[in-house]
Amino acid sequence: MAPLLVPLAAGRTPSLVAHWMGSSLLLPVGRRMGPPRSQKNKVRIRSCAICTENSTKCSDTKKFSDLHQISWSSILSVLNVGRKQISRAIAVILLFMQITLPLPMSYADLEFLYYANAVLYSPDTKVPRTGELALRKAIPANRNMKAIQDSLEDISYLLRIPQRKPYGTMESDVKKALKIATEEKDLILTSIPGELKEKGSALYSSLIDGKGGLQTLIASIKENDPDRVSVALASSLDTLAQLELLQAPGLSFLLPEQYLKYPRLTGRGTVEITIEKVDGNTFPPIAGSEPKSTATIQVILDGYSAPLTSGNFAKLVTDGAYDGVKLKCASQAILSDNELVNYGYAVPLEVMPSGQFEPLYKTTLSVQDGELPVLPLSVYGAVAMAHNMDSEEYSSPSQFFFYLYDKRNSGLGGLSFDEGQFSVFGYTVRGKEILPQIKTGDIIKSAKLVQGQDRLILPEAS
């Protein structure tokens, strides 16, 4: 490596160094300051040779060597003092952080913070992972109710943090929700239709002071018992969802005129599907009951986000179109057998994007670009329509499927590779444990619309 010539100004370098080297220092880049060992040896050999000829010159050489040692000792002493000062400053900074931060600065706590952030900010948290949560988020309630819901839903994520739970943050979230609920009581209740006021008032009182209300949730959090917090939270969210449903008597948007010819569901509906085993097989007994050849699955239809798709399915159910239909199993889905002749409408693909106020039609979402649906497919027990055989811009008139979500077979962020590509219109809320027991050849013994008939609007007969 070529040597680097570094000028040493008289005012910036020790005078002894200037006396030893003159006005400049020849320093090879990457080496420590000071003459190279080869130069030291040369100086020593030369000094001895001169000393044999002239004792005076030898004395001068000795002085030169002493000055050299003194100069480098001075430089090293200055550097040591500076290093000690830096160490003291770092110690003061760490002590200040130790005192002011709410958590002790230990390796265990740093690891806790790492996992906590990983849980709270991972892509998984952007999409509801249960049908119940997805259905709650899809309710078009007013702004105050959504603010209460958001505060409570945050606790669900906080409970997922391993080891130390942030109970203080949980309590703050509930108190925030309670403050909104009490201060905005009039606005919350006035948004409920008159014929439902009495029921709404009872639900509101239960949300505030009821056995499974917000006050009970705060008490559970103060006990630092995650199981009790989870139970109390589920009760509060269930009451909140019932209150929100009273505020949403119909669709919050207008359907395009060309789609008014299709059946539509302007709210929620509940369908009970009874599955029957064939060839004498039975479903495993549940809670000590006898094995049975039939089992019932309950599905909630969401007309708020998919009014055409859920409306078409509800009409097929009321017409008895699925009674006796065979099921077939794929790797991650249970499909109804083929399309039914002379049943159903070829409804356009219908997907409500998150953050939007109305569905998109004949358009899929680009998950890679951050587009996510209100009703995600990446939920175990999601119910969706298959694609039309002629065009993927339309759904099948009658063929539907239960999606058996498996994170091991999913893409980035735990999302299904087919996310945003199908018309999801509901979720299995009861009997999810039945789904993996269904085999190809089992049949739908019956399907009934047990709630939501009043929300089902049929097109006028032409």
XYZ file of C-alpha atoms in Angstrom:
462
model
C 0.000 0.000 0.000
C 1.424 3.452 -0.908
C 2.405 5.622 2.065
C 0.203 8.561 3.002
C 1.894 11.897 3.687
C 0.102 13.586 6.599
C 1.267 17.165 7.440
C 1.395 17.896 11.158
C 0.838 21.585 11.921
C 2.861 22.931 14.836
C -0.276 24.032 16.683
C -1.983 20.620 16.445
C 0.834 18.182 17.316
C 3.079 17.752 20.325
C 6.283 19.787 19.980
C 8.389 16.709 20.655
C 6.914 14.993 17.617
C 7.587 18.056 15.484
C 11.159 18.146 16.772
C 11.607 14.426 16.016
C 10.047 14.313 12.531
C 10.215 17.917 11.378
C 7.215 19.351 9.540
C 5.671 16.131 8.204
C 5.061 12.492 9.088
C 5.418 9.556 6.717
C 2.610 7.141 7.792
C 1.660 3.914 5.899
C -2.175 3.621 5.676
C -3.595 0.864 7.919
C -0.689 0.794 10.397
C -0.432 2.283 13.855
C 1.353 5.613 14.297
C 5.111 5.499 14.837
C 8.108 4.482 12.773
C 8.033 0.991 11.271
C 10.016 -1.742 12.947
C 12.475 -1.820 10.016
C 13.201 1.896 10.568
C 13.735 1.288 14.288
C 16.299 -1.399 13.510
C 18.024 0.863 11.010
C 18.156 3.704 13.542
C 19.649 1.357 16.145
C 22.317 -0.052 13.777
C 23.184 3.392 12.480
C 23.417 4.804 15.969
C 25.913 2.119 17.037
C 28.057 2.732 13.930
C 28.189 6.457 14.552
C 28.933 5.945 18.233
C 32.183 4.072 17.448
C 33.400 7.024 15.447
C 32.156 9.914 17.477
C 30.933 9.724 21.069
C 29.220 13.092 20.723
C 27.052 11.861 17.874
C 26.204 8.781 19.911
C 25.024 10.987 22.742
C 22.831 12.935 20.328
C 21.337 9.690 19.069
C 20.490 8.625 22.629
C 18.723 11.943 23.222
C 16.835 11.430 19.973
C 15.661 7.996 21.152
C 14.606 9.348 24.548
C 12.602 12.122 22.898
C 10.932 9.476 20.699
C 9.846 7.394 23.701
C 8.580 10.448 25.583
C 6.530 11.656 22.604
C 4.735 8.369 22.083
C 4.056 7.954 25.776
C 2.414 11.393 25.751
C 0.216 10.532 22.782
C -0.890 7.224 24.310
C -1.664 8.883 27.625
C -3.889 11.435 25.854
C -5.695 8.658 23.996
C -6.253 6.681 27.219
C -7.768 9.725 28.920
C -10.112 10.240 25.966
C -11.144 6.604 25.974
C -11.949 6.728 29.696
C -14.069 9.839 29.172
C -16.023 8.138 26.375
C -16.575 5.061 28.571
C -17.879 7.255 31.400
C -20.244 9.050 29.001
C -21.624 5.742 27.713
C -22.110 4.543 31.289
C -24.061 7.715 32.135
C -26.279 7.306 29.058
C -27.050 3.666 29.886
C -27.819 4.600 33.488
C -30.206 7.304 32.297
C -31.973 4.846 29.981
C -32.210 2.294 32.787
C -33.931 4.826 35.051
C -36.306 6.403 32.530
C -37.471 3.368 30.524
C -40.553 1.571 31.935
C -38.987 -1.854 31.458
C -35.636 -3.029 32.817
C -32.951 -3.255 30.168
C -32.195 -6.934 30.387
C -31.695 -9.433 27.614
C -34.928 -11.199 28.579
C -36.898 -7.962 28.237
C -35.311 -7.132 24.901
C -36.332 -10.566 23.660
C -39.855 -9.938 25.004
C -40.065 -6.663 23.090
C -38.876 -8.381 19.921
C -41.547 -11.086 20.059
C -44.234 -8.587 21.089
C -43.541 -6.425 18.050
C -43.381 -9.516 15.840
C -46.897 -10.500 16.958
C -48.442 -7.034 16.808
C -46.965 -5.915 13.501
C -46.723 -9.127 11.504
C -48.787 -9.334 8.298
C -51.056 -11.874 10.025
C -52.680 -9.108 12.030
C -53.972 -7.317 8.919
C -56.508 -10.044 8.100
C -59.104 -11.488 10.508
C -58.222 -15.085 11.374
C -61.640 -16.210 12.572
C -65.030 -16.013 10.967
C -66.460 -14.274 14.031
C -63.879 -11.501 13.836
C -64.319 -11.061 10.090
C -68.095 -10.815 10.497
C -67.767 -8.220 13.284
C -65.466 -6.069 11.198
C -67.865 -6.257 8.247
C -70.817 -4.689 10.107
C -71.433 -1.151 8.753
C -72.009 0.456 12.169
C -71.491 4.137 13.030
C -68.135 5.750 13.803
C -68.433 5.631 17.602
C -69.219 1.939 17.679
C -66.309 1.174 15.374
C -63.974 3.148 17.660
C -65.136 1.033 20.621
C -64.716 -2.134 18.590
C -61.194 -1.209 17.466
C -60.093 -0.619 21.068
C -61.453 -3.997 22.164
C -60.109 -5.883 19.138
C -56.609 -4.610 20.007
C -56.805 -6.616 23.223
C -57.201 -9.808 21.201
C -53.808 -9.160 19.632
C -52.237 -8.193 22.961
C -53.348 -11.510 24.445
C -51.306 -13.285 21.784
C -48.054 -11.839 23.126
C -46.085 -14.671 24.778
C -44.970 -14.534 28.408
C -45.463 -11.018 29.798
C -48.863 -9.601 28.885
C -49.215 -5.798 28.689
C -52.159 -5.597 31.066
C -51.691 -1.869 31.531
C -52.237 -1.299 27.818
C -55.262 -3.601 27.861
C -56.823 -1.658 30.710
C -56.213 1.617 28.878
C -57.935 0.227 25.771
C -61.021 -0.819 27.737
C -61.202 2.522 29.570
C -60.974 4.293 26.221
C -63.858 2.189 24.898
C -65.862 2.794 28.076
C -65.330 6.544 27.822
C -66.589 6.617 24.231
C -69.586 4.461 25.122
C -70.646 6.679 28.035
C -69.961 10.062 26.419
C -71.628 9.147 23.114
C -74.581 7.265 24.562
C -77.199 9.449 22.883
C -75.601 9.187 19.428
C -75.278 5.429 19.787
C -78.905 4.894 20.755
C -80.411 7.409 18.316
C -78.861 5.523 15.398
C -81.048 2.497 16.233
C -84.478 2.296 14.517
C -87.427 3.128 16.744
C -88.895 -0.374 16.789
C -85.556 -1.709 18.077
C -84.891 0.998 20.704
C -85.907 -1.134 23.667
C -83.651 -4.001 22.633
C -80.846 -1.547 21.899
C -81.120 0.057 25.356
C -80.919 -3.351 27.023
C -77.832 -4.290 25.000
C -76.202 -0.948 25.800
C -76.726 -1.428 29.539
C -75.320 -4.936 29.272
C -72.262 -3.611 27.417
C -71.512 -1.066 30.144
C -72.437 -2.760 33.418
C -73.567 -6.265 32.507
C -72.027 -9.508 33.662
C -70.032 -9.759 30.457
C -69.624 -6.022 29.933
C -66.738 -3.568 29.965
C -66.633 -3.169 33.759
C -66.273 -6.930 34.140
C -63.535 -6.897 31.521
C -61.575 -4.272 33.467
C -61.861 -6.350 36.647
C -60.565 -9.432 34.798
C -57.587 -7.480 33.455
C -56.663 -6.245 36.929
C -56.463 -9.881 38.055
C -53.808 -10.519 35.361
C -55.581 -13.725 34.340
C -55.400 -14.148 30.544
C -58.072 -16.865 30.476
C -60.615 -14.729 32.309
C -59.706 -11.740 30.153
C -60.283 -13.803 27.017
C -63.735 -14.942 28.188
C -64.804 -11.451 29.281
C -63.514 -9.948 26.043
C -65.473 -12.438 23.916
C -68.650 -11.598 25.845
C -68.136 -7.835 25.420
C -67.449 -8.172 21.701
C -70.511 -10.364 21.212
C -72.734 -7.777 22.925
C -71.119 -5.011 20.892
C -71.751 -6.897 17.631
C -75.434 -7.338 18.482
C -75.720 -3.622 19.155
C -73.961 -2.806 15.875
C -76.322 -5.051 13.929
C -79.263 -3.035 15.244
C -77.637 0.087 13.778
C -77.304 -1.508 10.322
C -80.824 -2.301 9.111
C -79.799 -2.497 5.440
C -77.105 -1.899 2.871
C -74.930 1.191 3.290
C -74.564 1.609 -0.484
C -76.689 1.476 -3.620
C -76.341 -1.467 -5.939
C -75.697 -0.734 -9.628
C -78.972 -0.743 -11.529
C -77.953 -3.650 -13.782
C -77.594 -5.898 -10.711
C -81.070 -5.304 -9.307
C -82.278 -8.295 -11.352
C -80.439 -10.668 -8.980
C -81.641 -11.891 -5.580
C -79.917 -9.960 -2.791
C -79.480 -10.234 0.946
C -79.525 -6.820 2.635
C -78.062 -7.935 5.951
C -77.202 -11.132 7.767
C -78.654 -14.585 7.319
C -78.117 -17.910 9.073
C -78.110 -21.249 7.271
C -78.037 -24.649 8.941
C -76.620 -27.431 6.776
C -77.046 -31.048 7.853
C -74.413 -33.429 6.505
C -75.132 -37.168 6.264
C -72.546 -39.933 6.119
C -73.007 -42.653 3.509
C -72.282 -46.395 3.568
C -73.191 -46.707 7.243
C -70.335 -44.499 8.514
C -70.834 -42.123 11.435
C -69.369 -38.900 12.760
C -67.270 -39.287 15.929
C -69.292 -38.646 19.122
C -69.094 -35.191 20.684
C -69.039 -34.695 24.484
C -69.940 -38.288 25.246
C -72.909 -38.512 22.888
C -73.630 -41.473 20.659
C -72.062 -41.625 17.189
C -74.476 -40.328 14.568
C -74.668 -40.526 10.820
C -75.566 -36.820 10.603
C -74.016 -33.581 11.852
C -75.094 -29.947 11.531
C -73.016 -26.969 10.414
C -74.131 -23.373 10.925
C -73.085 -20.701 8.441
C -73.554 -16.928 8.758
C -74.178 -15.161 5.438
C -72.936 -11.571 5.122
C -75.134 -9.539 2.834
C -73.467 -6.300 3.957
C -70.321 -7.134 1.993
C -71.608 -9.619 -0.619
C -75.342 -8.947 -1.126
C -75.668 -10.592 -4.553
C -73.651 -13.722 -3.804
C -75.250 -14.334 -0.420
C -78.683 -13.506 -1.832
C -78.313 -16.065 -4.613
C -77.140 -18.707 -2.121
C -79.992 -17.930 0.296
C -82.537 -18.301 -2.503
C -81.038 -21.652 -3.527
C -81.329 -22.807 0.084
C -84.982 -21.737 0.365
C -85.720 -23.506 -2.921
C -84.261 -26.751 -1.515
C -81.695 -26.869 -4.312
C -78.952 -28.329 -2.097
C -80.983 -31.073 -0.448
C -79.432 -34.416 -1.397
C -76.412 -32.888 -3.184
C -73.168 -34.864 -2.884
C -69.949 -33.364 -1.555
C -66.426 -33.952 -2.783
C -63.174 -33.168 -1.011
C -60.087 -31.480 -2.393
C -56.832 -30.707 -0.612
C -58.133 -27.511 1.027
C -61.821 -27.406 0.146
C -65.110 -29.261 0.350
C -67.189 -28.589 -2.754
C -70.791 -29.201 -3.613
C -70.987 -31.597 -6.536
C -70.991 -29.738 -9.870
C -73.498 -27.114 -10.895
C -77.208 -27.659 -10.428
C -79.265 -27.603 -13.615
C -81.851 -24.805 -13.826
C -80.862 -23.372 -10.415
C -79.202 -20.130 -9.472
C -77.967 -16.982 -11.179
C -74.575 -16.382 -12.781
C -73.699 -13.627 -10.306
C -70.663 -11.453 -11.139
C -67.561 -11.906 -9.002
C -68.201 -9.797 -5.892
C -65.412 -8.697 -3.513
C -65.524 -5.866 -0.972
C -62.031 -4.354 -0.516
C -61.007 -3.381 2.994
C -61.482 0.325 3.583
C -64.054 0.697 0.790
C -67.777 1.297 1.100
C -69.073 -0.933 -1.686
C -68.045 -4.162 -3.426
C -66.099 -4.456 -6.641
C -67.675 -6.518 -9.398
C -65.940 -8.700 -12.012
C -62.615 -7.674 -10.466
C -60.145 -9.601 -8.327
C -57.867 -8.023 -5.727
C -54.081 -7.761 -5.930
C -52.871 -8.912 -2.540
C -49.273 -8.245 -3.604
C -50.180 -4.540 -3.881
C -51.749 -4.487 -0.421
C -55.396 -4.995 -1.433
C -57.228 -7.102 1.148
C -60.908 -8.112 1.260
C -63.345 -7.400 4.070
C -64.332 -11.082 3.940
C -61.015 -12.948 3.622
C -60.729 -16.435 2.209
C -57.804 -17.164 4.569
C -60.084 -18.314 7.387
C -60.859 -21.925 8.250
C -64.487 -22.534 7.355
C -64.893 -19.628 4.938
C -67.746 -20.205 2.454
C -67.383 -19.016 -1.134
C -68.757 -19.636 -4.609
C -66.697 -21.489 -7.211
C -65.839 -19.767 -10.473
C -68.138 -19.938 -13.440
C -66.975 -22.515 -15.981
C -67.257 -19.978 -18.817
C -65.668 -16.893 -17.209
C -63.790 -16.137 -14.007
C -65.486 -12.730 -13.952
C -68.595 -14.575 -12.752
C -69.281 -17.032 -9.968
C -70.884 -20.393 -10.481
C -74.681 -20.223 -10.294
C -74.793 -22.881 -7.567
C -71.475 -24.616 -6.785
C -70.031 -23.438 -3.458
C -67.237 -24.673 -1.204
C -66.007 -24.662 2.375
C -62.397 -23.474 2.487
C -60.114 -25.463 4.809
C -57.443 -22.840 5.440
C -53.998 -24.201 6.302
C -51.217 -21.767 7.068
C -48.606 -24.320 6.038
C -49.891 -24.104 2.464
C -50.203 -20.320 2.398
C -48.110 -17.531 0.997
C -46.591 -14.344 2.386
C -48.168 -13.181 5.618
C -50.133 -16.400 5.999
C -52.520 -15.448 3.192
C -54.014 -17.987 0.845
C -52.624 -17.926 -2.680
C -56.247 -17.501 -3.813
C -56.973 -14.544 -1.522
C -59.136 -11.960 -3.266
C -59.930 -14.270 -6.193
C -63.307 -15.723 -5.073
C -66.625 -14.355 -3.856
C -66.585 -15.128 -0.132
C -70.041 -14.609 1.360
C -70.025 -16.222 4.814
C -68.304 -18.270 7.484
C -68.856 -21.472 9.404
C -69.479 -20.401 13.007
C -70.649 -23.742 14.444
C -69.586 -27.241 13.535
C -66.133 -26.331 12.220
C -64.866 -29.524 13.823
C -67.196 -31.420 11.463
C -65.504 -30.150 8.300
C -62.356 -32.334 8.385
C -64.529 -35.404 8.973
C -66.489 -34.949 5.742
C -65.470 -37.377 3.004
C -66.123 -37.474 -0.719
C -69.566 -38.982 -1.294
C -71.192 -37.614 1.876
C -74.355 -35.673 1.113
C -76.148 -32.529 2.196
C -79.240 -34.003 3.782
C -80.862 -30.589 4.163
C -80.037 -26.870 4.099
C -82.347 -24.341 5.767
C -82.365 -20.558 6.035
C -83.242 -20.221 9.732
C -82.659 -16.449 10.002
C -82.680 -13.609 7.519
C -85.761 -14.367 5.417
C -86.879 -10.765 5.962
C -83.576 -9.509 4.476
C -83.821 -11.622 1.325
C -85.119 -9.571 -1.615
C -86.132 -11.498 -4.726
C -86.318 -9.957 -8.202
C -89.718 -9.235 -9.607
C -91.014 -11.938 -11.921
C -90.867 -10.747 -15.509
